Amino acid sequence: MGDNQEFEIELVHQTQITCAGKFRLTSGDDDPRRCVLTLECPLGEFQANDWNYFDALCQIREELEPKGWRPRCYGACEDVYPSNMCRDMGRGMVAYRNEIGRPAEQEHLVETFATSSEIRPASVDQQRAFFQRWLRSPR
Protein backbone atom coordinates (compact mmCIF):
# COMPACT_ATOMS: atom_id res chain seq x y z
CA MET A 1 0.00 0.00 0.00
CA GLY A 2 1.39 3.36 -0.99
CA ASP A 3 4.35 1.95 -2.90
CA ASN A 4 5.36 3.25 -6.31
CA GLN A 5 3.13 6.29 -6.21
CA GLU A 6 3.86 9.89 -7.12
CA PHE A 7 2.28 13.06 -5.78
CA GLU A 8 2.70 16.54 -7.25
CA ILE A 9 3.30 18.98 -4.42
CA GLU A 10 3.71 22.69 -3.91
CA LEU A 11 6.47 23.89 -1.60
CA VAL A 12 5.90 27.17 0.23
CA HIS A 13 8.73 29.40 1.42
CA GLN A 14 8.38 31.53 4.55
CA THR A 15 8.29 34.56 2.19
CA GLN A 16 5.26 32.94 0.46
CA ILE A 17 7.21 32.17 -2.72
CA THR A 18 6.23 28.74 -4.05
CA CYS A 19 7.79 26.08 -6.24
CA ALA A 20 6.60 22.74 -7.56
CA GLY A 21 7.91 19.38 -6.48
CA LYS A 22 7.09 15.71 -6.62
CA PHE A 23 6.99 13.10 -3.88
CA ARG A 24 7.85 9.57 -5.00
CA LEU A 25 6.93 6.66 -2.73
CA THR A 26 8.74 3.33 -3.08
CA SER A 27 9.74 0.32 -0.98
CA GLY A 28 13.21 -0.26 0.40
CA ASP A 29 15.62 -2.30 -1.72
CA ASP A 30 16.89 -4.39 1.19
CA ASP A 31 13.61 -4.56 3.08
CA PRO A 32 10.33 -4.08 1.19
CA ARG A 33 8.61 -3.17 4.47
CA ARG A 34 10.65 0.06 4.60
CA CYS A 35 8.98 3.15 3.16
CA VAL A 36 11.25 5.26 0.96
CA LEU A 37 10.08 8.81 0.28
CA THR A 38 11.87 10.99 -2.26
CA LEU A 39 11.17 14.67 -2.91
CA GLU A 40 12.33 16.03 -6.26
CA CYS A 41 12.16 19.82 -6.58
CA PRO A 42 14.23 22.83 -7.71
CA LEU A 43 15.91 22.80 -4.27
CA GLY A 44 17.37 19.36 -4.99
CA GLU A 45 16.49 15.79 -4.15
CA PHE A 46 15.68 14.79 -0.59
CA GLN A 47 15.19 11.20 0.55
CA ALA A 48 14.13 9.55 3.78
CA ASN A 49 13.20 6.04 4.73
CA ASP A 50 11.27 4.84 7.73
CA TRP A 51 8.66 2.26 8.66
CA ASN A 52 5.87 4.59 7.47
CA TYR A 53 5.53 7.45 5.01
CA PHE A 54 4.33 10.01 7.58
CA ASP A 55 7.55 9.73 9.59
CA ALA A 56 9.60 9.79 6.37
CA LEU A 57 7.75 13.00 5.44
CA CYS A 58 8.66 14.49 8.82
CA GLN A 59 12.34 13.72 8.15
CA ILE A 60 12.23 15.53 4.81
CA ARG A 61 10.33 18.44 6.36
CA GLU A 62 13.07 18.76 9.00
CA GLU A 63 15.62 19.07 6.17
CA LEU A 64 13.55 21.73 4.38
CA GLU A 65 12.65 23.84 7.41
CA PRO A 66 16.11 25.44 7.97
CA LYS A 67 15.93 26.61 4.34
CA GLY A 68 12.52 28.20 5.02
CA TRP A 69 10.48 25.71 2.94
CA ARG A 70 7.46 23.55 3.79
CA PRO A 71 5.39 21.20 1.62
CA ARG A 72 1.73 22.10 1.18
CA CYS A 73 0.11 18.77 2.02
CA TYR A 74 -2.15 17.54 4.80
CA GLY A 75 0.74 15.63 6.37
CA ALA A 76 2.39 19.00 7.09
CA CYS A 77 -0.65 20.61 8.77
CA GLU A 78 -0.37 21.51 12.44
CA ASP A 79 -3.59 19.65 13.32
CA VAL A 80 -2.89 16.45 11.35
CA TYR A 81 -1.29 13.44 13.04
CA PRO A 82 -1.55 9.67 12.50
CA SER A 83 -2.64 7.15 15.09
CA ASN A 84 -0.40 4.15 15.69
CA MET A 85 -2.80 2.07 13.59
CA CYS A 86 -2.53 4.58 10.71
CA ARG A 87 1.24 4.28 10.94
CA ASP A 88 1.40 0.50 11.26
CA MET A 89 -1.43 -0.79 9.09
CA GLY A 90 -1.76 2.15 6.72
CA ARG A 91 1.97 2.89 6.48
CA GLY A 92 1.28 6.54 7.35
CA MET A 93 -0.69 7.22 4.17
CA VAL A 94 -3.60 8.68 6.16
CA ALA A 95 -3.78 10.66 9.39
CA TYR A 96 -6.40 12.32 11.56
CA ARG A 97 -7.25 15.99 11.34
CA ASN A 98 -7.57 16.69 15.04
CA GLU A 99 -9.42 19.44 16.86
CA ILE A 100 -8.85 20.26 20.53
CA GLY A 101 -11.68 18.73 22.56
CA ARG A 102 -12.94 16.48 19.74
CA PRO A 103 -12.23 12.73 19.56
CA ALA A 104 -10.60 11.41 16.39
CA GLU A 105 -13.09 9.57 14.21
CA GLN A 106 -12.92 7.95 10.81
CA GLU A 107 -14.51 10.95 9.07
CA HIS A 108 -11.55 13.06 10.24
CA LEU A 109 -9.04 11.01 8.22
CA VAL A 110 -7.12 12.84 5.49
CA GLU A 111 -4.59 11.56 2.98
CA THR A 112 -1.06 12.47 4.04
CA PHE A 113 0.07 13.63 0.58
CA ALA A 114 -3.21 15.23 -0.55
CA THR A 115 -3.05 18.95 -1.08
CA SER A 116 -5.39 21.92 -0.99
CA SER A 117 -5.03 25.68 -1.23
CA GLU A 118 -6.48 25.92 2.32
CA ILE A 119 -3.45 24.16 3.82
CA ARG A 120 -1.11 26.28 5.92
CA PRO A 121 1.93 24.07 6.51
CA ALA A 122 3.42 24.04 10.00
CA SER A 123 6.81 23.00 11.31
CA VAL A 124 7.32 19.46 12.59
CA ASP A 125 7.73 20.87 16.12
CA GLN A 126 4.46 22.84 15.86
CA GLN A 127 2.67 19.72 14.65
CA ARG A 128 4.02 17.56 17.48
CA ALA A 129 3.16 20.24 20.07
CA PHE A 130 -0.42 20.48 18.77
CA PHE A 131 -0.75 16.70 18.97
CA GLN A 132 0.42 16.74 22.61
CA ARG A 133 -2.13 19.49 23.41
CA TRP A 134 -4.83 17.44 21.69
CA LEU A 135 -3.86 14.32 23.68
CA ARG A 136 -4.17 16.27 26.96
CA SER A 137 -7.51 17.86 26.03
CA PRO A 138 -10.76 16.36 27.36
CA ARG A 139 -12.59 14.50 24.63
Coordinates of C-alpha atoms in Angstrom, one line a residue:
M1 CA 0.0 0.0 0.0
G2 CA 1.4 3.4 -1.0
D3 CA 4.3 1.9 -2.9
N4 CA 5.4 3.2 -6.3
Q5 CA 3.1 6.3 -6.2
E6 CA 3.9 9.9 -7.1
F7 CA 2.3 13.1 -5.8
E8 CA 2.7 16.5 -7.2
I9 CA 3.3 19.0 -4.4
E10 CA 3.7 22.7 -3.9
L11 CA 6.5 23.9 -1.6
V12 CA 5.9 27.2 0.2
H13 CA 8.7 29.4 1.4
Q14 CA 8.4 31.5 4.5
T15 CA 8.3 34.6 2.2
Q16 CA 5.3 32.9 0.5
I17 CA 7.2 32.2 -2.7
T18 CA 6.2 28.7 -4.1
C19 CA 7.8 26.1 -6.2
A20 CA 6.6 22.7 -7.6
G21 CA 7.9 19.4 -6.5
K22 CA 7.1 15.7 -6.6
F23 CA 7.0 13.1 -3.9
R24 CA 7.9 9.6 -5.0
L25 CA 6.9 6.7 -2.7
T26 CA 8.7 3.3 -3.1
S27 CA 9.7 0.3 -1.0
G28 CA 13.2 -0.3 0.4
D29 CA 15.6 -2.3 -1.7
D30 CA 16.9 -4.4 1.2
D31 CA 13.6 -4.6 3.1
P32 CA 10.3 -4.1 1.2
R33 CA 8.6 -3.2 4.5
R34 CA 10.6 0.1 4.6
C35 CA 9.0 3.2 3.2
V36 CA 11.2 5.3 1.0
L37 CA 10.1 8.8 0.3
T38 CA 11.9 11.0 -2.3
L39 CA 11.2 14.7 -2.9
E40 CA 12.3 16.0 -6.3
C41 CA 12.2 19.8 -6.6
P42 CA 14.2 22.8 -7.7
L43 CA 15.9 22.8 -4.3
G44 CA 17.4 19.4 -5.0
E45 CA 16.5 15.8 -4.1
F46 CA 15.7 14.8 -0.6
Q47 CA 15.2 11.2 0.5
A48 CA 14.1 9.6 3.8
N49 CA 13.2 6.0 4.7
D50 CA 11.3 4.8 7.7
W51 CA 8.7 2.3 8.7
N52 CA 5.9 4.6 7.5
Y53 CA 5.5 7.5 5.0
F54 CA 4.3 10.0 7.6
D55 CA 7.6 9.7 9.6
A56 CA 9.6 9.8 6.4
L57 CA 7.7 13.0 5.4
C58 CA 8.7 14.5 8.8
Q59 CA 12.3 13.7 8.2
I60 CA 12.2 15.5 4.8
R61 CA 10.3 18.4 6.4
E62 CA 13.1 18.8 9.0
E63 CA 15.6 19.1 6.2
L64 CA 13.6 21.7 4.4
E65 CA 12.7 23.8 7.4
P66 CA 16.1 25.4 8.0
K67 CA 15.9 26.6 4.3
G68 CA 12.5 28.2 5.0
W69 CA 10.5 25.7 2.9
R70 CA 7.5 23.6 3.8
P71 CA 5.4 21.2 1.6
R72 CA 1.7 22.1 1.2
C73 CA 0.1 18.8 2.0
Y74 CA -2.1 17.5 4.8
G75 CA 0.7 15.6 6.4
A76 CA 2.4 19.0 7.1
C77 CA -0.7 20.6 8.8
E78 CA -0.4 21.5 12.4
D79 CA -3.6 19.7 13.3
V80 CA -2.9 16.4 11.4
Y81 CA -1.3 13.4 13.0
P82 CA -1.6 9.7 12.5
S83 CA -2.6 7.1 15.1
N84 CA -0.4 4.1 15.7
M85 CA -2.8 2.1 13.6
C86 CA -2.5 4.6 10.7
R87 CA 1.2 4.3 10.9
D88 CA 1.4 0.5 11.3
M89 CA -1.4 -0.8 9.1
G90 CA -1.8 2.1 6.7
R91 CA 2.0 2.9 6.5
G92 CA 1.3 6.5 7.4
M93 CA -0.7 7.2 4.2
V94 CA -3.6 8.7 6.2
A95 CA -3.8 10.7 9.4
Y96 CA -6.4 12.3 11.6
R97 CA -7.3 16.0 11.3
N98 CA -7.6 16.7 15.0
E99 CA -9.4 19.4 16.9
I100 CA -8.8 20.3 20.5
G101 CA -11.7 18.7 22.6
R102 CA -12.9 16.5 19.7
P103 CA -12.2 12.7 19.6
A104 CA -10.6 11.4 16.4
E105 CA -13.1 9.6 14.2
Q106 CA -12.9 8.0 10.8
E107 CA -14.5 10.9 9.1
H108 CA -11.6 13.1 10.2
L109 CA -9.0 11.0 8.2
V110 CA -7.1 12.8 5.5
E111 CA -4.6 11.6 3.0
T112 CA -1.1 12.5 4.0
F113 CA 0.1 13.6 0.6
A114 CA -3.2 15.2 -0.5
T115 CA -3.0 19.0 -1.1
S116 CA -5.4 21.9 -1.0
S117 CA -5.0 25.7 -1.2
E118 CA -6.5 25.9 2.3
I119 CA -3.4 24.2 3.8
R120 CA -1.1 26.3 5.9
P121 CA 1.9 24.1 6.5
A122 CA 3.4 24.0 10.0
S123 CA 6.8 23.0 11.3
V124 CA 7.3 19.5 12.6
D125 CA 7.7 20.9 16.1
Q126 CA 4.5 22.8 15.9
Q127 CA 2.7 19.7 14.6
R128 CA 4.0 17.6 17.5
A129 CA 3.2 20.2 20.1
F130 CA -0.4 20.5 18.8
F131 CA -0.8 16.7 19.0
Q132 CA 0.4 16.7 22.6
R133 CA -2.1 19.5 23.4
W134 CA -4.8 17.4 21.7
L135 CA -3.9 14.3 23.7
R136 CA -4.2 16.3 27.0
S137 CA -7.5 17.9 26.0
P138 CA -10.8 16.4 27.4
R139 CA -12.6 14.5 24.6

